[in-house]
Amino acid sequence: NPTKTFVAAPTGGNGATCRSCANCPWMAMNGLKSISEALENPLGKEITVDVDLAEKALIPLHRMLNFAAENQLKVKGNA
Protein backbone atom coordinates (compact mmCIF):
# COMPACT_ATOMS: atom_id res chain seq x y z
CA ASN A 1 0.00 0.00 0.00
CA PRO A 2 1.74 3.19 -1.14
CA THR A 3 -0.03 5.37 1.42
CA LYS A 4 1.18 3.42 4.46
CA THR A 5 4.52 2.86 6.12
CA PHE A 6 5.16 -0.72 7.21
CA VAL A 7 7.52 -1.34 10.12
CA ALA A 8 9.18 -4.67 10.90
CA ALA A 9 7.83 -5.18 14.40
CA PRO A 10 8.34 -5.53 17.24
CA THR A 11 11.25 -3.16 17.39
CA GLY A 12 13.95 -3.54 20.02
CA GLY A 13 13.35 -0.24 21.76
CA ASN A 14 15.80 1.64 23.96
CA GLY A 15 18.72 -0.43 25.19
CA ALA A 16 17.90 -3.43 23.02
CA THR A 17 20.66 -5.27 21.20
CA CYS A 18 18.49 -5.99 18.19
CA ARG A 19 16.38 -4.02 15.73
CA SER A 20 13.38 -6.30 15.33
CA CYS A 21 12.31 -9.94 15.33
CA ALA A 22 12.11 -9.70 11.54
CA ASN A 23 15.88 -9.18 11.45
CA CYS A 24 16.82 -11.52 14.33
CA PRO A 25 19.51 -14.13 13.59
CA TRP A 26 18.04 -16.38 16.31
CA MET A 27 14.58 -16.23 14.75
CA ALA A 28 16.17 -17.02 11.37
CA MET A 29 17.29 -20.36 12.82
CA ASN A 30 13.63 -21.41 13.10
CA GLY A 31 12.75 -22.96 9.77
CA LEU A 32 9.36 -24.32 8.76
CA LYS A 33 10.63 -27.90 8.95
CA SER A 34 11.90 -27.62 12.54
CA ILE A 35 8.78 -25.75 13.65
CA SER A 36 6.55 -28.41 12.06
CA GLU A 37 8.57 -31.21 13.71
CA ALA A 38 8.34 -29.53 17.12
CA LEU A 39 4.57 -29.15 16.77
CA GLU A 40 4.06 -32.72 15.55
CA ASN A 41 6.48 -34.32 18.07
CA PRO A 42 6.52 -32.04 21.13
CA LEU A 43 8.01 -34.59 23.57
CA GLY A 44 10.82 -32.87 25.46
CA LYS A 45 10.01 -29.48 23.94
CA GLU A 46 7.08 -28.50 26.15
CA ILE A 47 6.84 -25.07 27.70
CA THR A 48 4.49 -24.64 30.64
CA VAL A 49 2.91 -21.32 31.52
CA ASP A 50 0.47 -20.10 34.15
CA VAL A 51 -3.17 -20.82 33.29
CA ASP A 52 -4.10 -17.12 33.40
CA LEU A 53 -1.29 -16.27 30.98
CA ALA A 54 -2.28 -19.13 28.68
CA GLU A 55 -5.88 -17.89 28.56
CA LYS A 56 -4.71 -14.37 27.72
CA ALA A 57 -2.36 -15.74 25.05
CA LEU A 58 -5.26 -17.51 23.35
CA ILE A 59 -7.01 -14.21 22.63
CA PRO A 60 -4.64 -13.02 19.85
CA LEU A 61 -4.29 -16.58 18.53
CA HIS A 62 -8.06 -16.84 18.12
CA ARG A 63 -8.12 -13.40 16.50
CA MET A 64 -5.53 -14.55 13.94
CA LEU A 65 -7.43 -17.77 13.22
CA ASN A 66 -10.71 -15.86 12.90
CA PHE A 67 -9.02 -13.39 10.54
CA ALA A 68 -7.75 -16.29 8.44
CA ALA A 69 -11.20 -17.91 8.37
CA GLU A 70 -12.96 -14.66 7.48
CA ASN A 71 -10.49 -14.07 4.65
CA GLN A 72 -10.59 -17.70 3.51
CA LEU A 73 -6.90 -18.24 4.27
CA LYS A 74 -5.69 -21.80 4.74
CA VAL A 75 -4.08 -22.62 8.09
CA LYS A 76 -2.57 -25.87 9.33
CA GLY A 77 -3.69 -27.52 12.54
CA ASN A 78 -6.86 -27.80 14.56
CA ALA A 79 -6.60 -24.84 16.95
PDB file of C-alpha atoms in Angstrom:
ATOM      1  CA  ASN A   1       0.000   0.000   0.000  1.00  0.00           C
ATOM      2  CA  PRO A   2       1.745   3.192  -1.135  1.00  0.00           C
ATOM      3  CA  THR A   3      -0.026   5.371   1.424  1.00  0.00           C
ATOM      4  CA  LYS A   4       1.175   3.416   4.460  1.00  0.00           C
ATOM      5  CA  THR A   5       4.519   2.861   6.120  1.00  0.00           C
ATOM      6  CA  PHE A   6       5.163  -0.724   7.207  1.00  0.00           C
ATOM      7  CA  VAL A   7       7.515  -1.340  10.116  1.00  0.00           C
ATOM      8  CA  ALA A   8       9.177  -4.667  10.904  1.00  0.00           C
ATOM      9  CA  ALA A   9       7.834  -5.182  14.402  1.00  0.00           C
ATOM     10  CA  PRO A  10       8.342  -5.527  17.239  1.00  0.00           C
ATOM     11  CA  THR A  11      11.251  -3.158  17.393  1.00  0.00           C
ATOM     12  CA  GLY A  12      13.951  -3.543  20.019  1.00  0.00           C
ATOM     13  CA  GLY A  13      13.347  -0.236  21.764  1.00  0.00           C
ATOM     14  CA  ASN A  14      15.798   1.640  23.963  1.00  0.00           C
ATOM     15  CA  GLY A  15      18.716  -0.432  25.193  1.00  0.00           C
ATOM     16  CA  ALA A  16      17.904  -3.430  23.016  1.00  0.00           C
ATOM     17  CA  THR A  17      20.663  -5.272  21.201  1.00  0.00           C
ATOM     18  CA  CYS A  18      18.485  -5.995  18.186  1.00  0.00           C
ATOM     19  CA  ARG A  19      16.377  -4.023  15.732  1.00  0.00           C
ATOM     20  CA  SER A  20      13.384  -6.304  15.333  1.00  0.00           C
ATOM     21  CA  CYS A  21      12.308  -9.936  15.335  1.00  0.00           C
ATOM     22  CA  ALA A  22      12.107  -9.705  11.538  1.00  0.00           C
ATOM     23  CA  ASN A  23      15.883  -9.184  11.451  1.00  0.00           C
ATOM     24  CA  CYS A  24      16.817 -11.523  14.326  1.00  0.00           C
ATOM     25  CA  PRO A  25      19.509 -14.132  13.591  1.00  0.00           C
ATOM     26  CA  TRP A  26      18.045 -16.378  16.308  1.00  0.00           C
ATOM     27  CA  MET A  27      14.584 -16.231  14.752  1.00  0.00           C
ATOM     28  CA  ALA A  28      16.169 -17.018  11.373  1.00  0.00           C
ATOM     29  CA  MET A  29      17.295 -20.355  12.824  1.00  0.00           C
ATOM     30  CA  ASN A  30      13.626 -21.406  13.104  1.00  0.00           C
ATOM     31  CA  GLY A  31      12.753 -22.964   9.769  1.00  0.00           C
ATOM     32  CA  LEU A  32       9.360 -24.320   8.760  1.00  0.00           C
ATOM     33  CA  LYS A  33      10.632 -27.903   8.950  1.00  0.00           C
ATOM     34  CA  SER A  34      11.902 -27.618  12.536  1.00  0.00           C
ATOM     35  CA  ILE A  35       8.779 -25.755  13.654  1.00  0.00           C
ATOM     36  CA  SER A  36       6.555 -28.406  12.064  1.00  0.00           C
ATOM     37  CA  GLU A  37       8.571 -31.205  13.709  1.00  0.00           C
ATOM     38  CA  ALA A  38       8.339 -29.535  17.120  1.00  0.00           C
ATOM     39  CA  LEU A  39       4.566 -29.153  16.774  1.00  0.00           C
ATOM     40  CA  GLU A  40       4.056 -32.715  15.552  1.00  0.00           C
ATOM     41  CA  ASN A  41       6.479 -34.316  18.069  1.00  0.00           C
ATOM     42  CA  PRO A  42       6.522 -32.043  21.134  1.00  0.00           C
ATOM     43  CA  LEU A  43       8.005 -34.594  23.568  1.00  0.00           C
ATOM     44  CA  GLY A  44      10.817 -32.870  25.455  1.00  0.00           C
ATOM     45  CA  LYS A  45      10.007 -29.485  23.940  1.00  0.00           C
ATOM     46  CA  GLU A  46       7.081 -28.504  26.147  1.00  0.00           C
ATOM     47  CA  ILE A  47       6.844 -25.068  27.702  1.00  0.00           C
ATOM     48  CA  THR A  48       4.487 -24.636  30.636  1.00  0.00           C
ATOM     49  CA  VAL A  49       2.910 -21.315  31.523  1.00  0.00           C
ATOM     50  CA  ASP A  50       0.474 -20.104  34.147  1.00  0.00           C
ATOM     51  CA  VAL A  51      -3.172 -20.820  33.290  1.00  0.00           C
ATOM     52  CA  ASP A  52      -4.099 -17.118  33.396  1.00  0.00           C
ATOM     53  CA  LEU A  53      -1.290 -16.270  30.977  1.00  0.00           C
ATOM     54  CA  ALA A  54      -2.280 -19.133  28.685  1.00  0.00           C
ATOM     55  CA  GLU A  55      -5.877 -17.891  28.565  1.00  0.00           C
ATOM     56  CA  LYS A  56      -4.710 -14.368  27.721  1.00  0.00           C
ATOM     57  CA  ALA A  57      -2.362 -15.738  25.047  1.00  0.00           C
ATOM     58  CA  LEU A  58      -5.258 -17.514  23.349  1.00  0.00           C
ATOM     59  CA  ILE A  59      -7.007 -14.207  22.629  1.00  0.00           C
ATOM     60  CA  PRO A  60      -4.637 -13.016  19.850  1.00  0.00           C
ATOM     61  CA  LEU A  61      -4.290 -16.578  18.530  1.00  0.00           C
ATOM     62  CA  HIS A  62      -8.055 -16.838  18.124  1.00  0.00           C
ATOM     63  CA  ARG A  63      -8.120 -13.396  16.500  1.00  0.00           C
ATOM     64  CA  MET A  64      -5.531 -14.546  13.941  1.00  0.00           C
ATOM     65  CA  LEU A  65      -7.427 -17.772  13.225  1.00  0.00           C
ATOM     66  CA  ASN A  66     -10.709 -15.862  12.897  1.00  0.00           C
ATOM     67  CA  PHE A  67      -9.019 -13.390  10.542  1.00  0.00           C
ATOM     68  CA  ALA A  68      -7.753 -16.288   8.437  1.00  0.00           C
ATOM     69  CA  ALA A  69     -11.197 -17.912   8.368  1.00  0.00           C
ATOM     70  CA  GLU A  70     -12.961 -14.662   7.477  1.00  0.00           C
ATOM     71  CA  ASN A  71     -10.493 -14.065   4.648  1.00  0.00           C
ATOM     72  CA  GLN A  72     -10.588 -17.703   3.511  1.00  0.00           C
ATOM     73  CA  LEU A  73      -6.900 -18.242   4.267  1.00  0.00           C
ATOM     74  CA  LYS A  74      -5.689 -21.801   4.744  1.00  0.00           C
ATOM     75  CA  VAL A  75      -4.083 -22.618   8.086  1.00  0.00           C
ATOM     76  CA  LYS A  76      -2.567 -25.869   9.328  1.00  0.00           C
ATOM     77  CA  GLY A  77      -3.695 -27.520  12.539  1.00  0.00           C
ATOM     78  CA  ASN A  78      -6.859 -27.800  14.556  1.00  0.00           C
ATOM     79  CA  ALA A  79      -6.605 -24.835  16.950  1.00  0.00           C
TER      80      ALA A  79
END
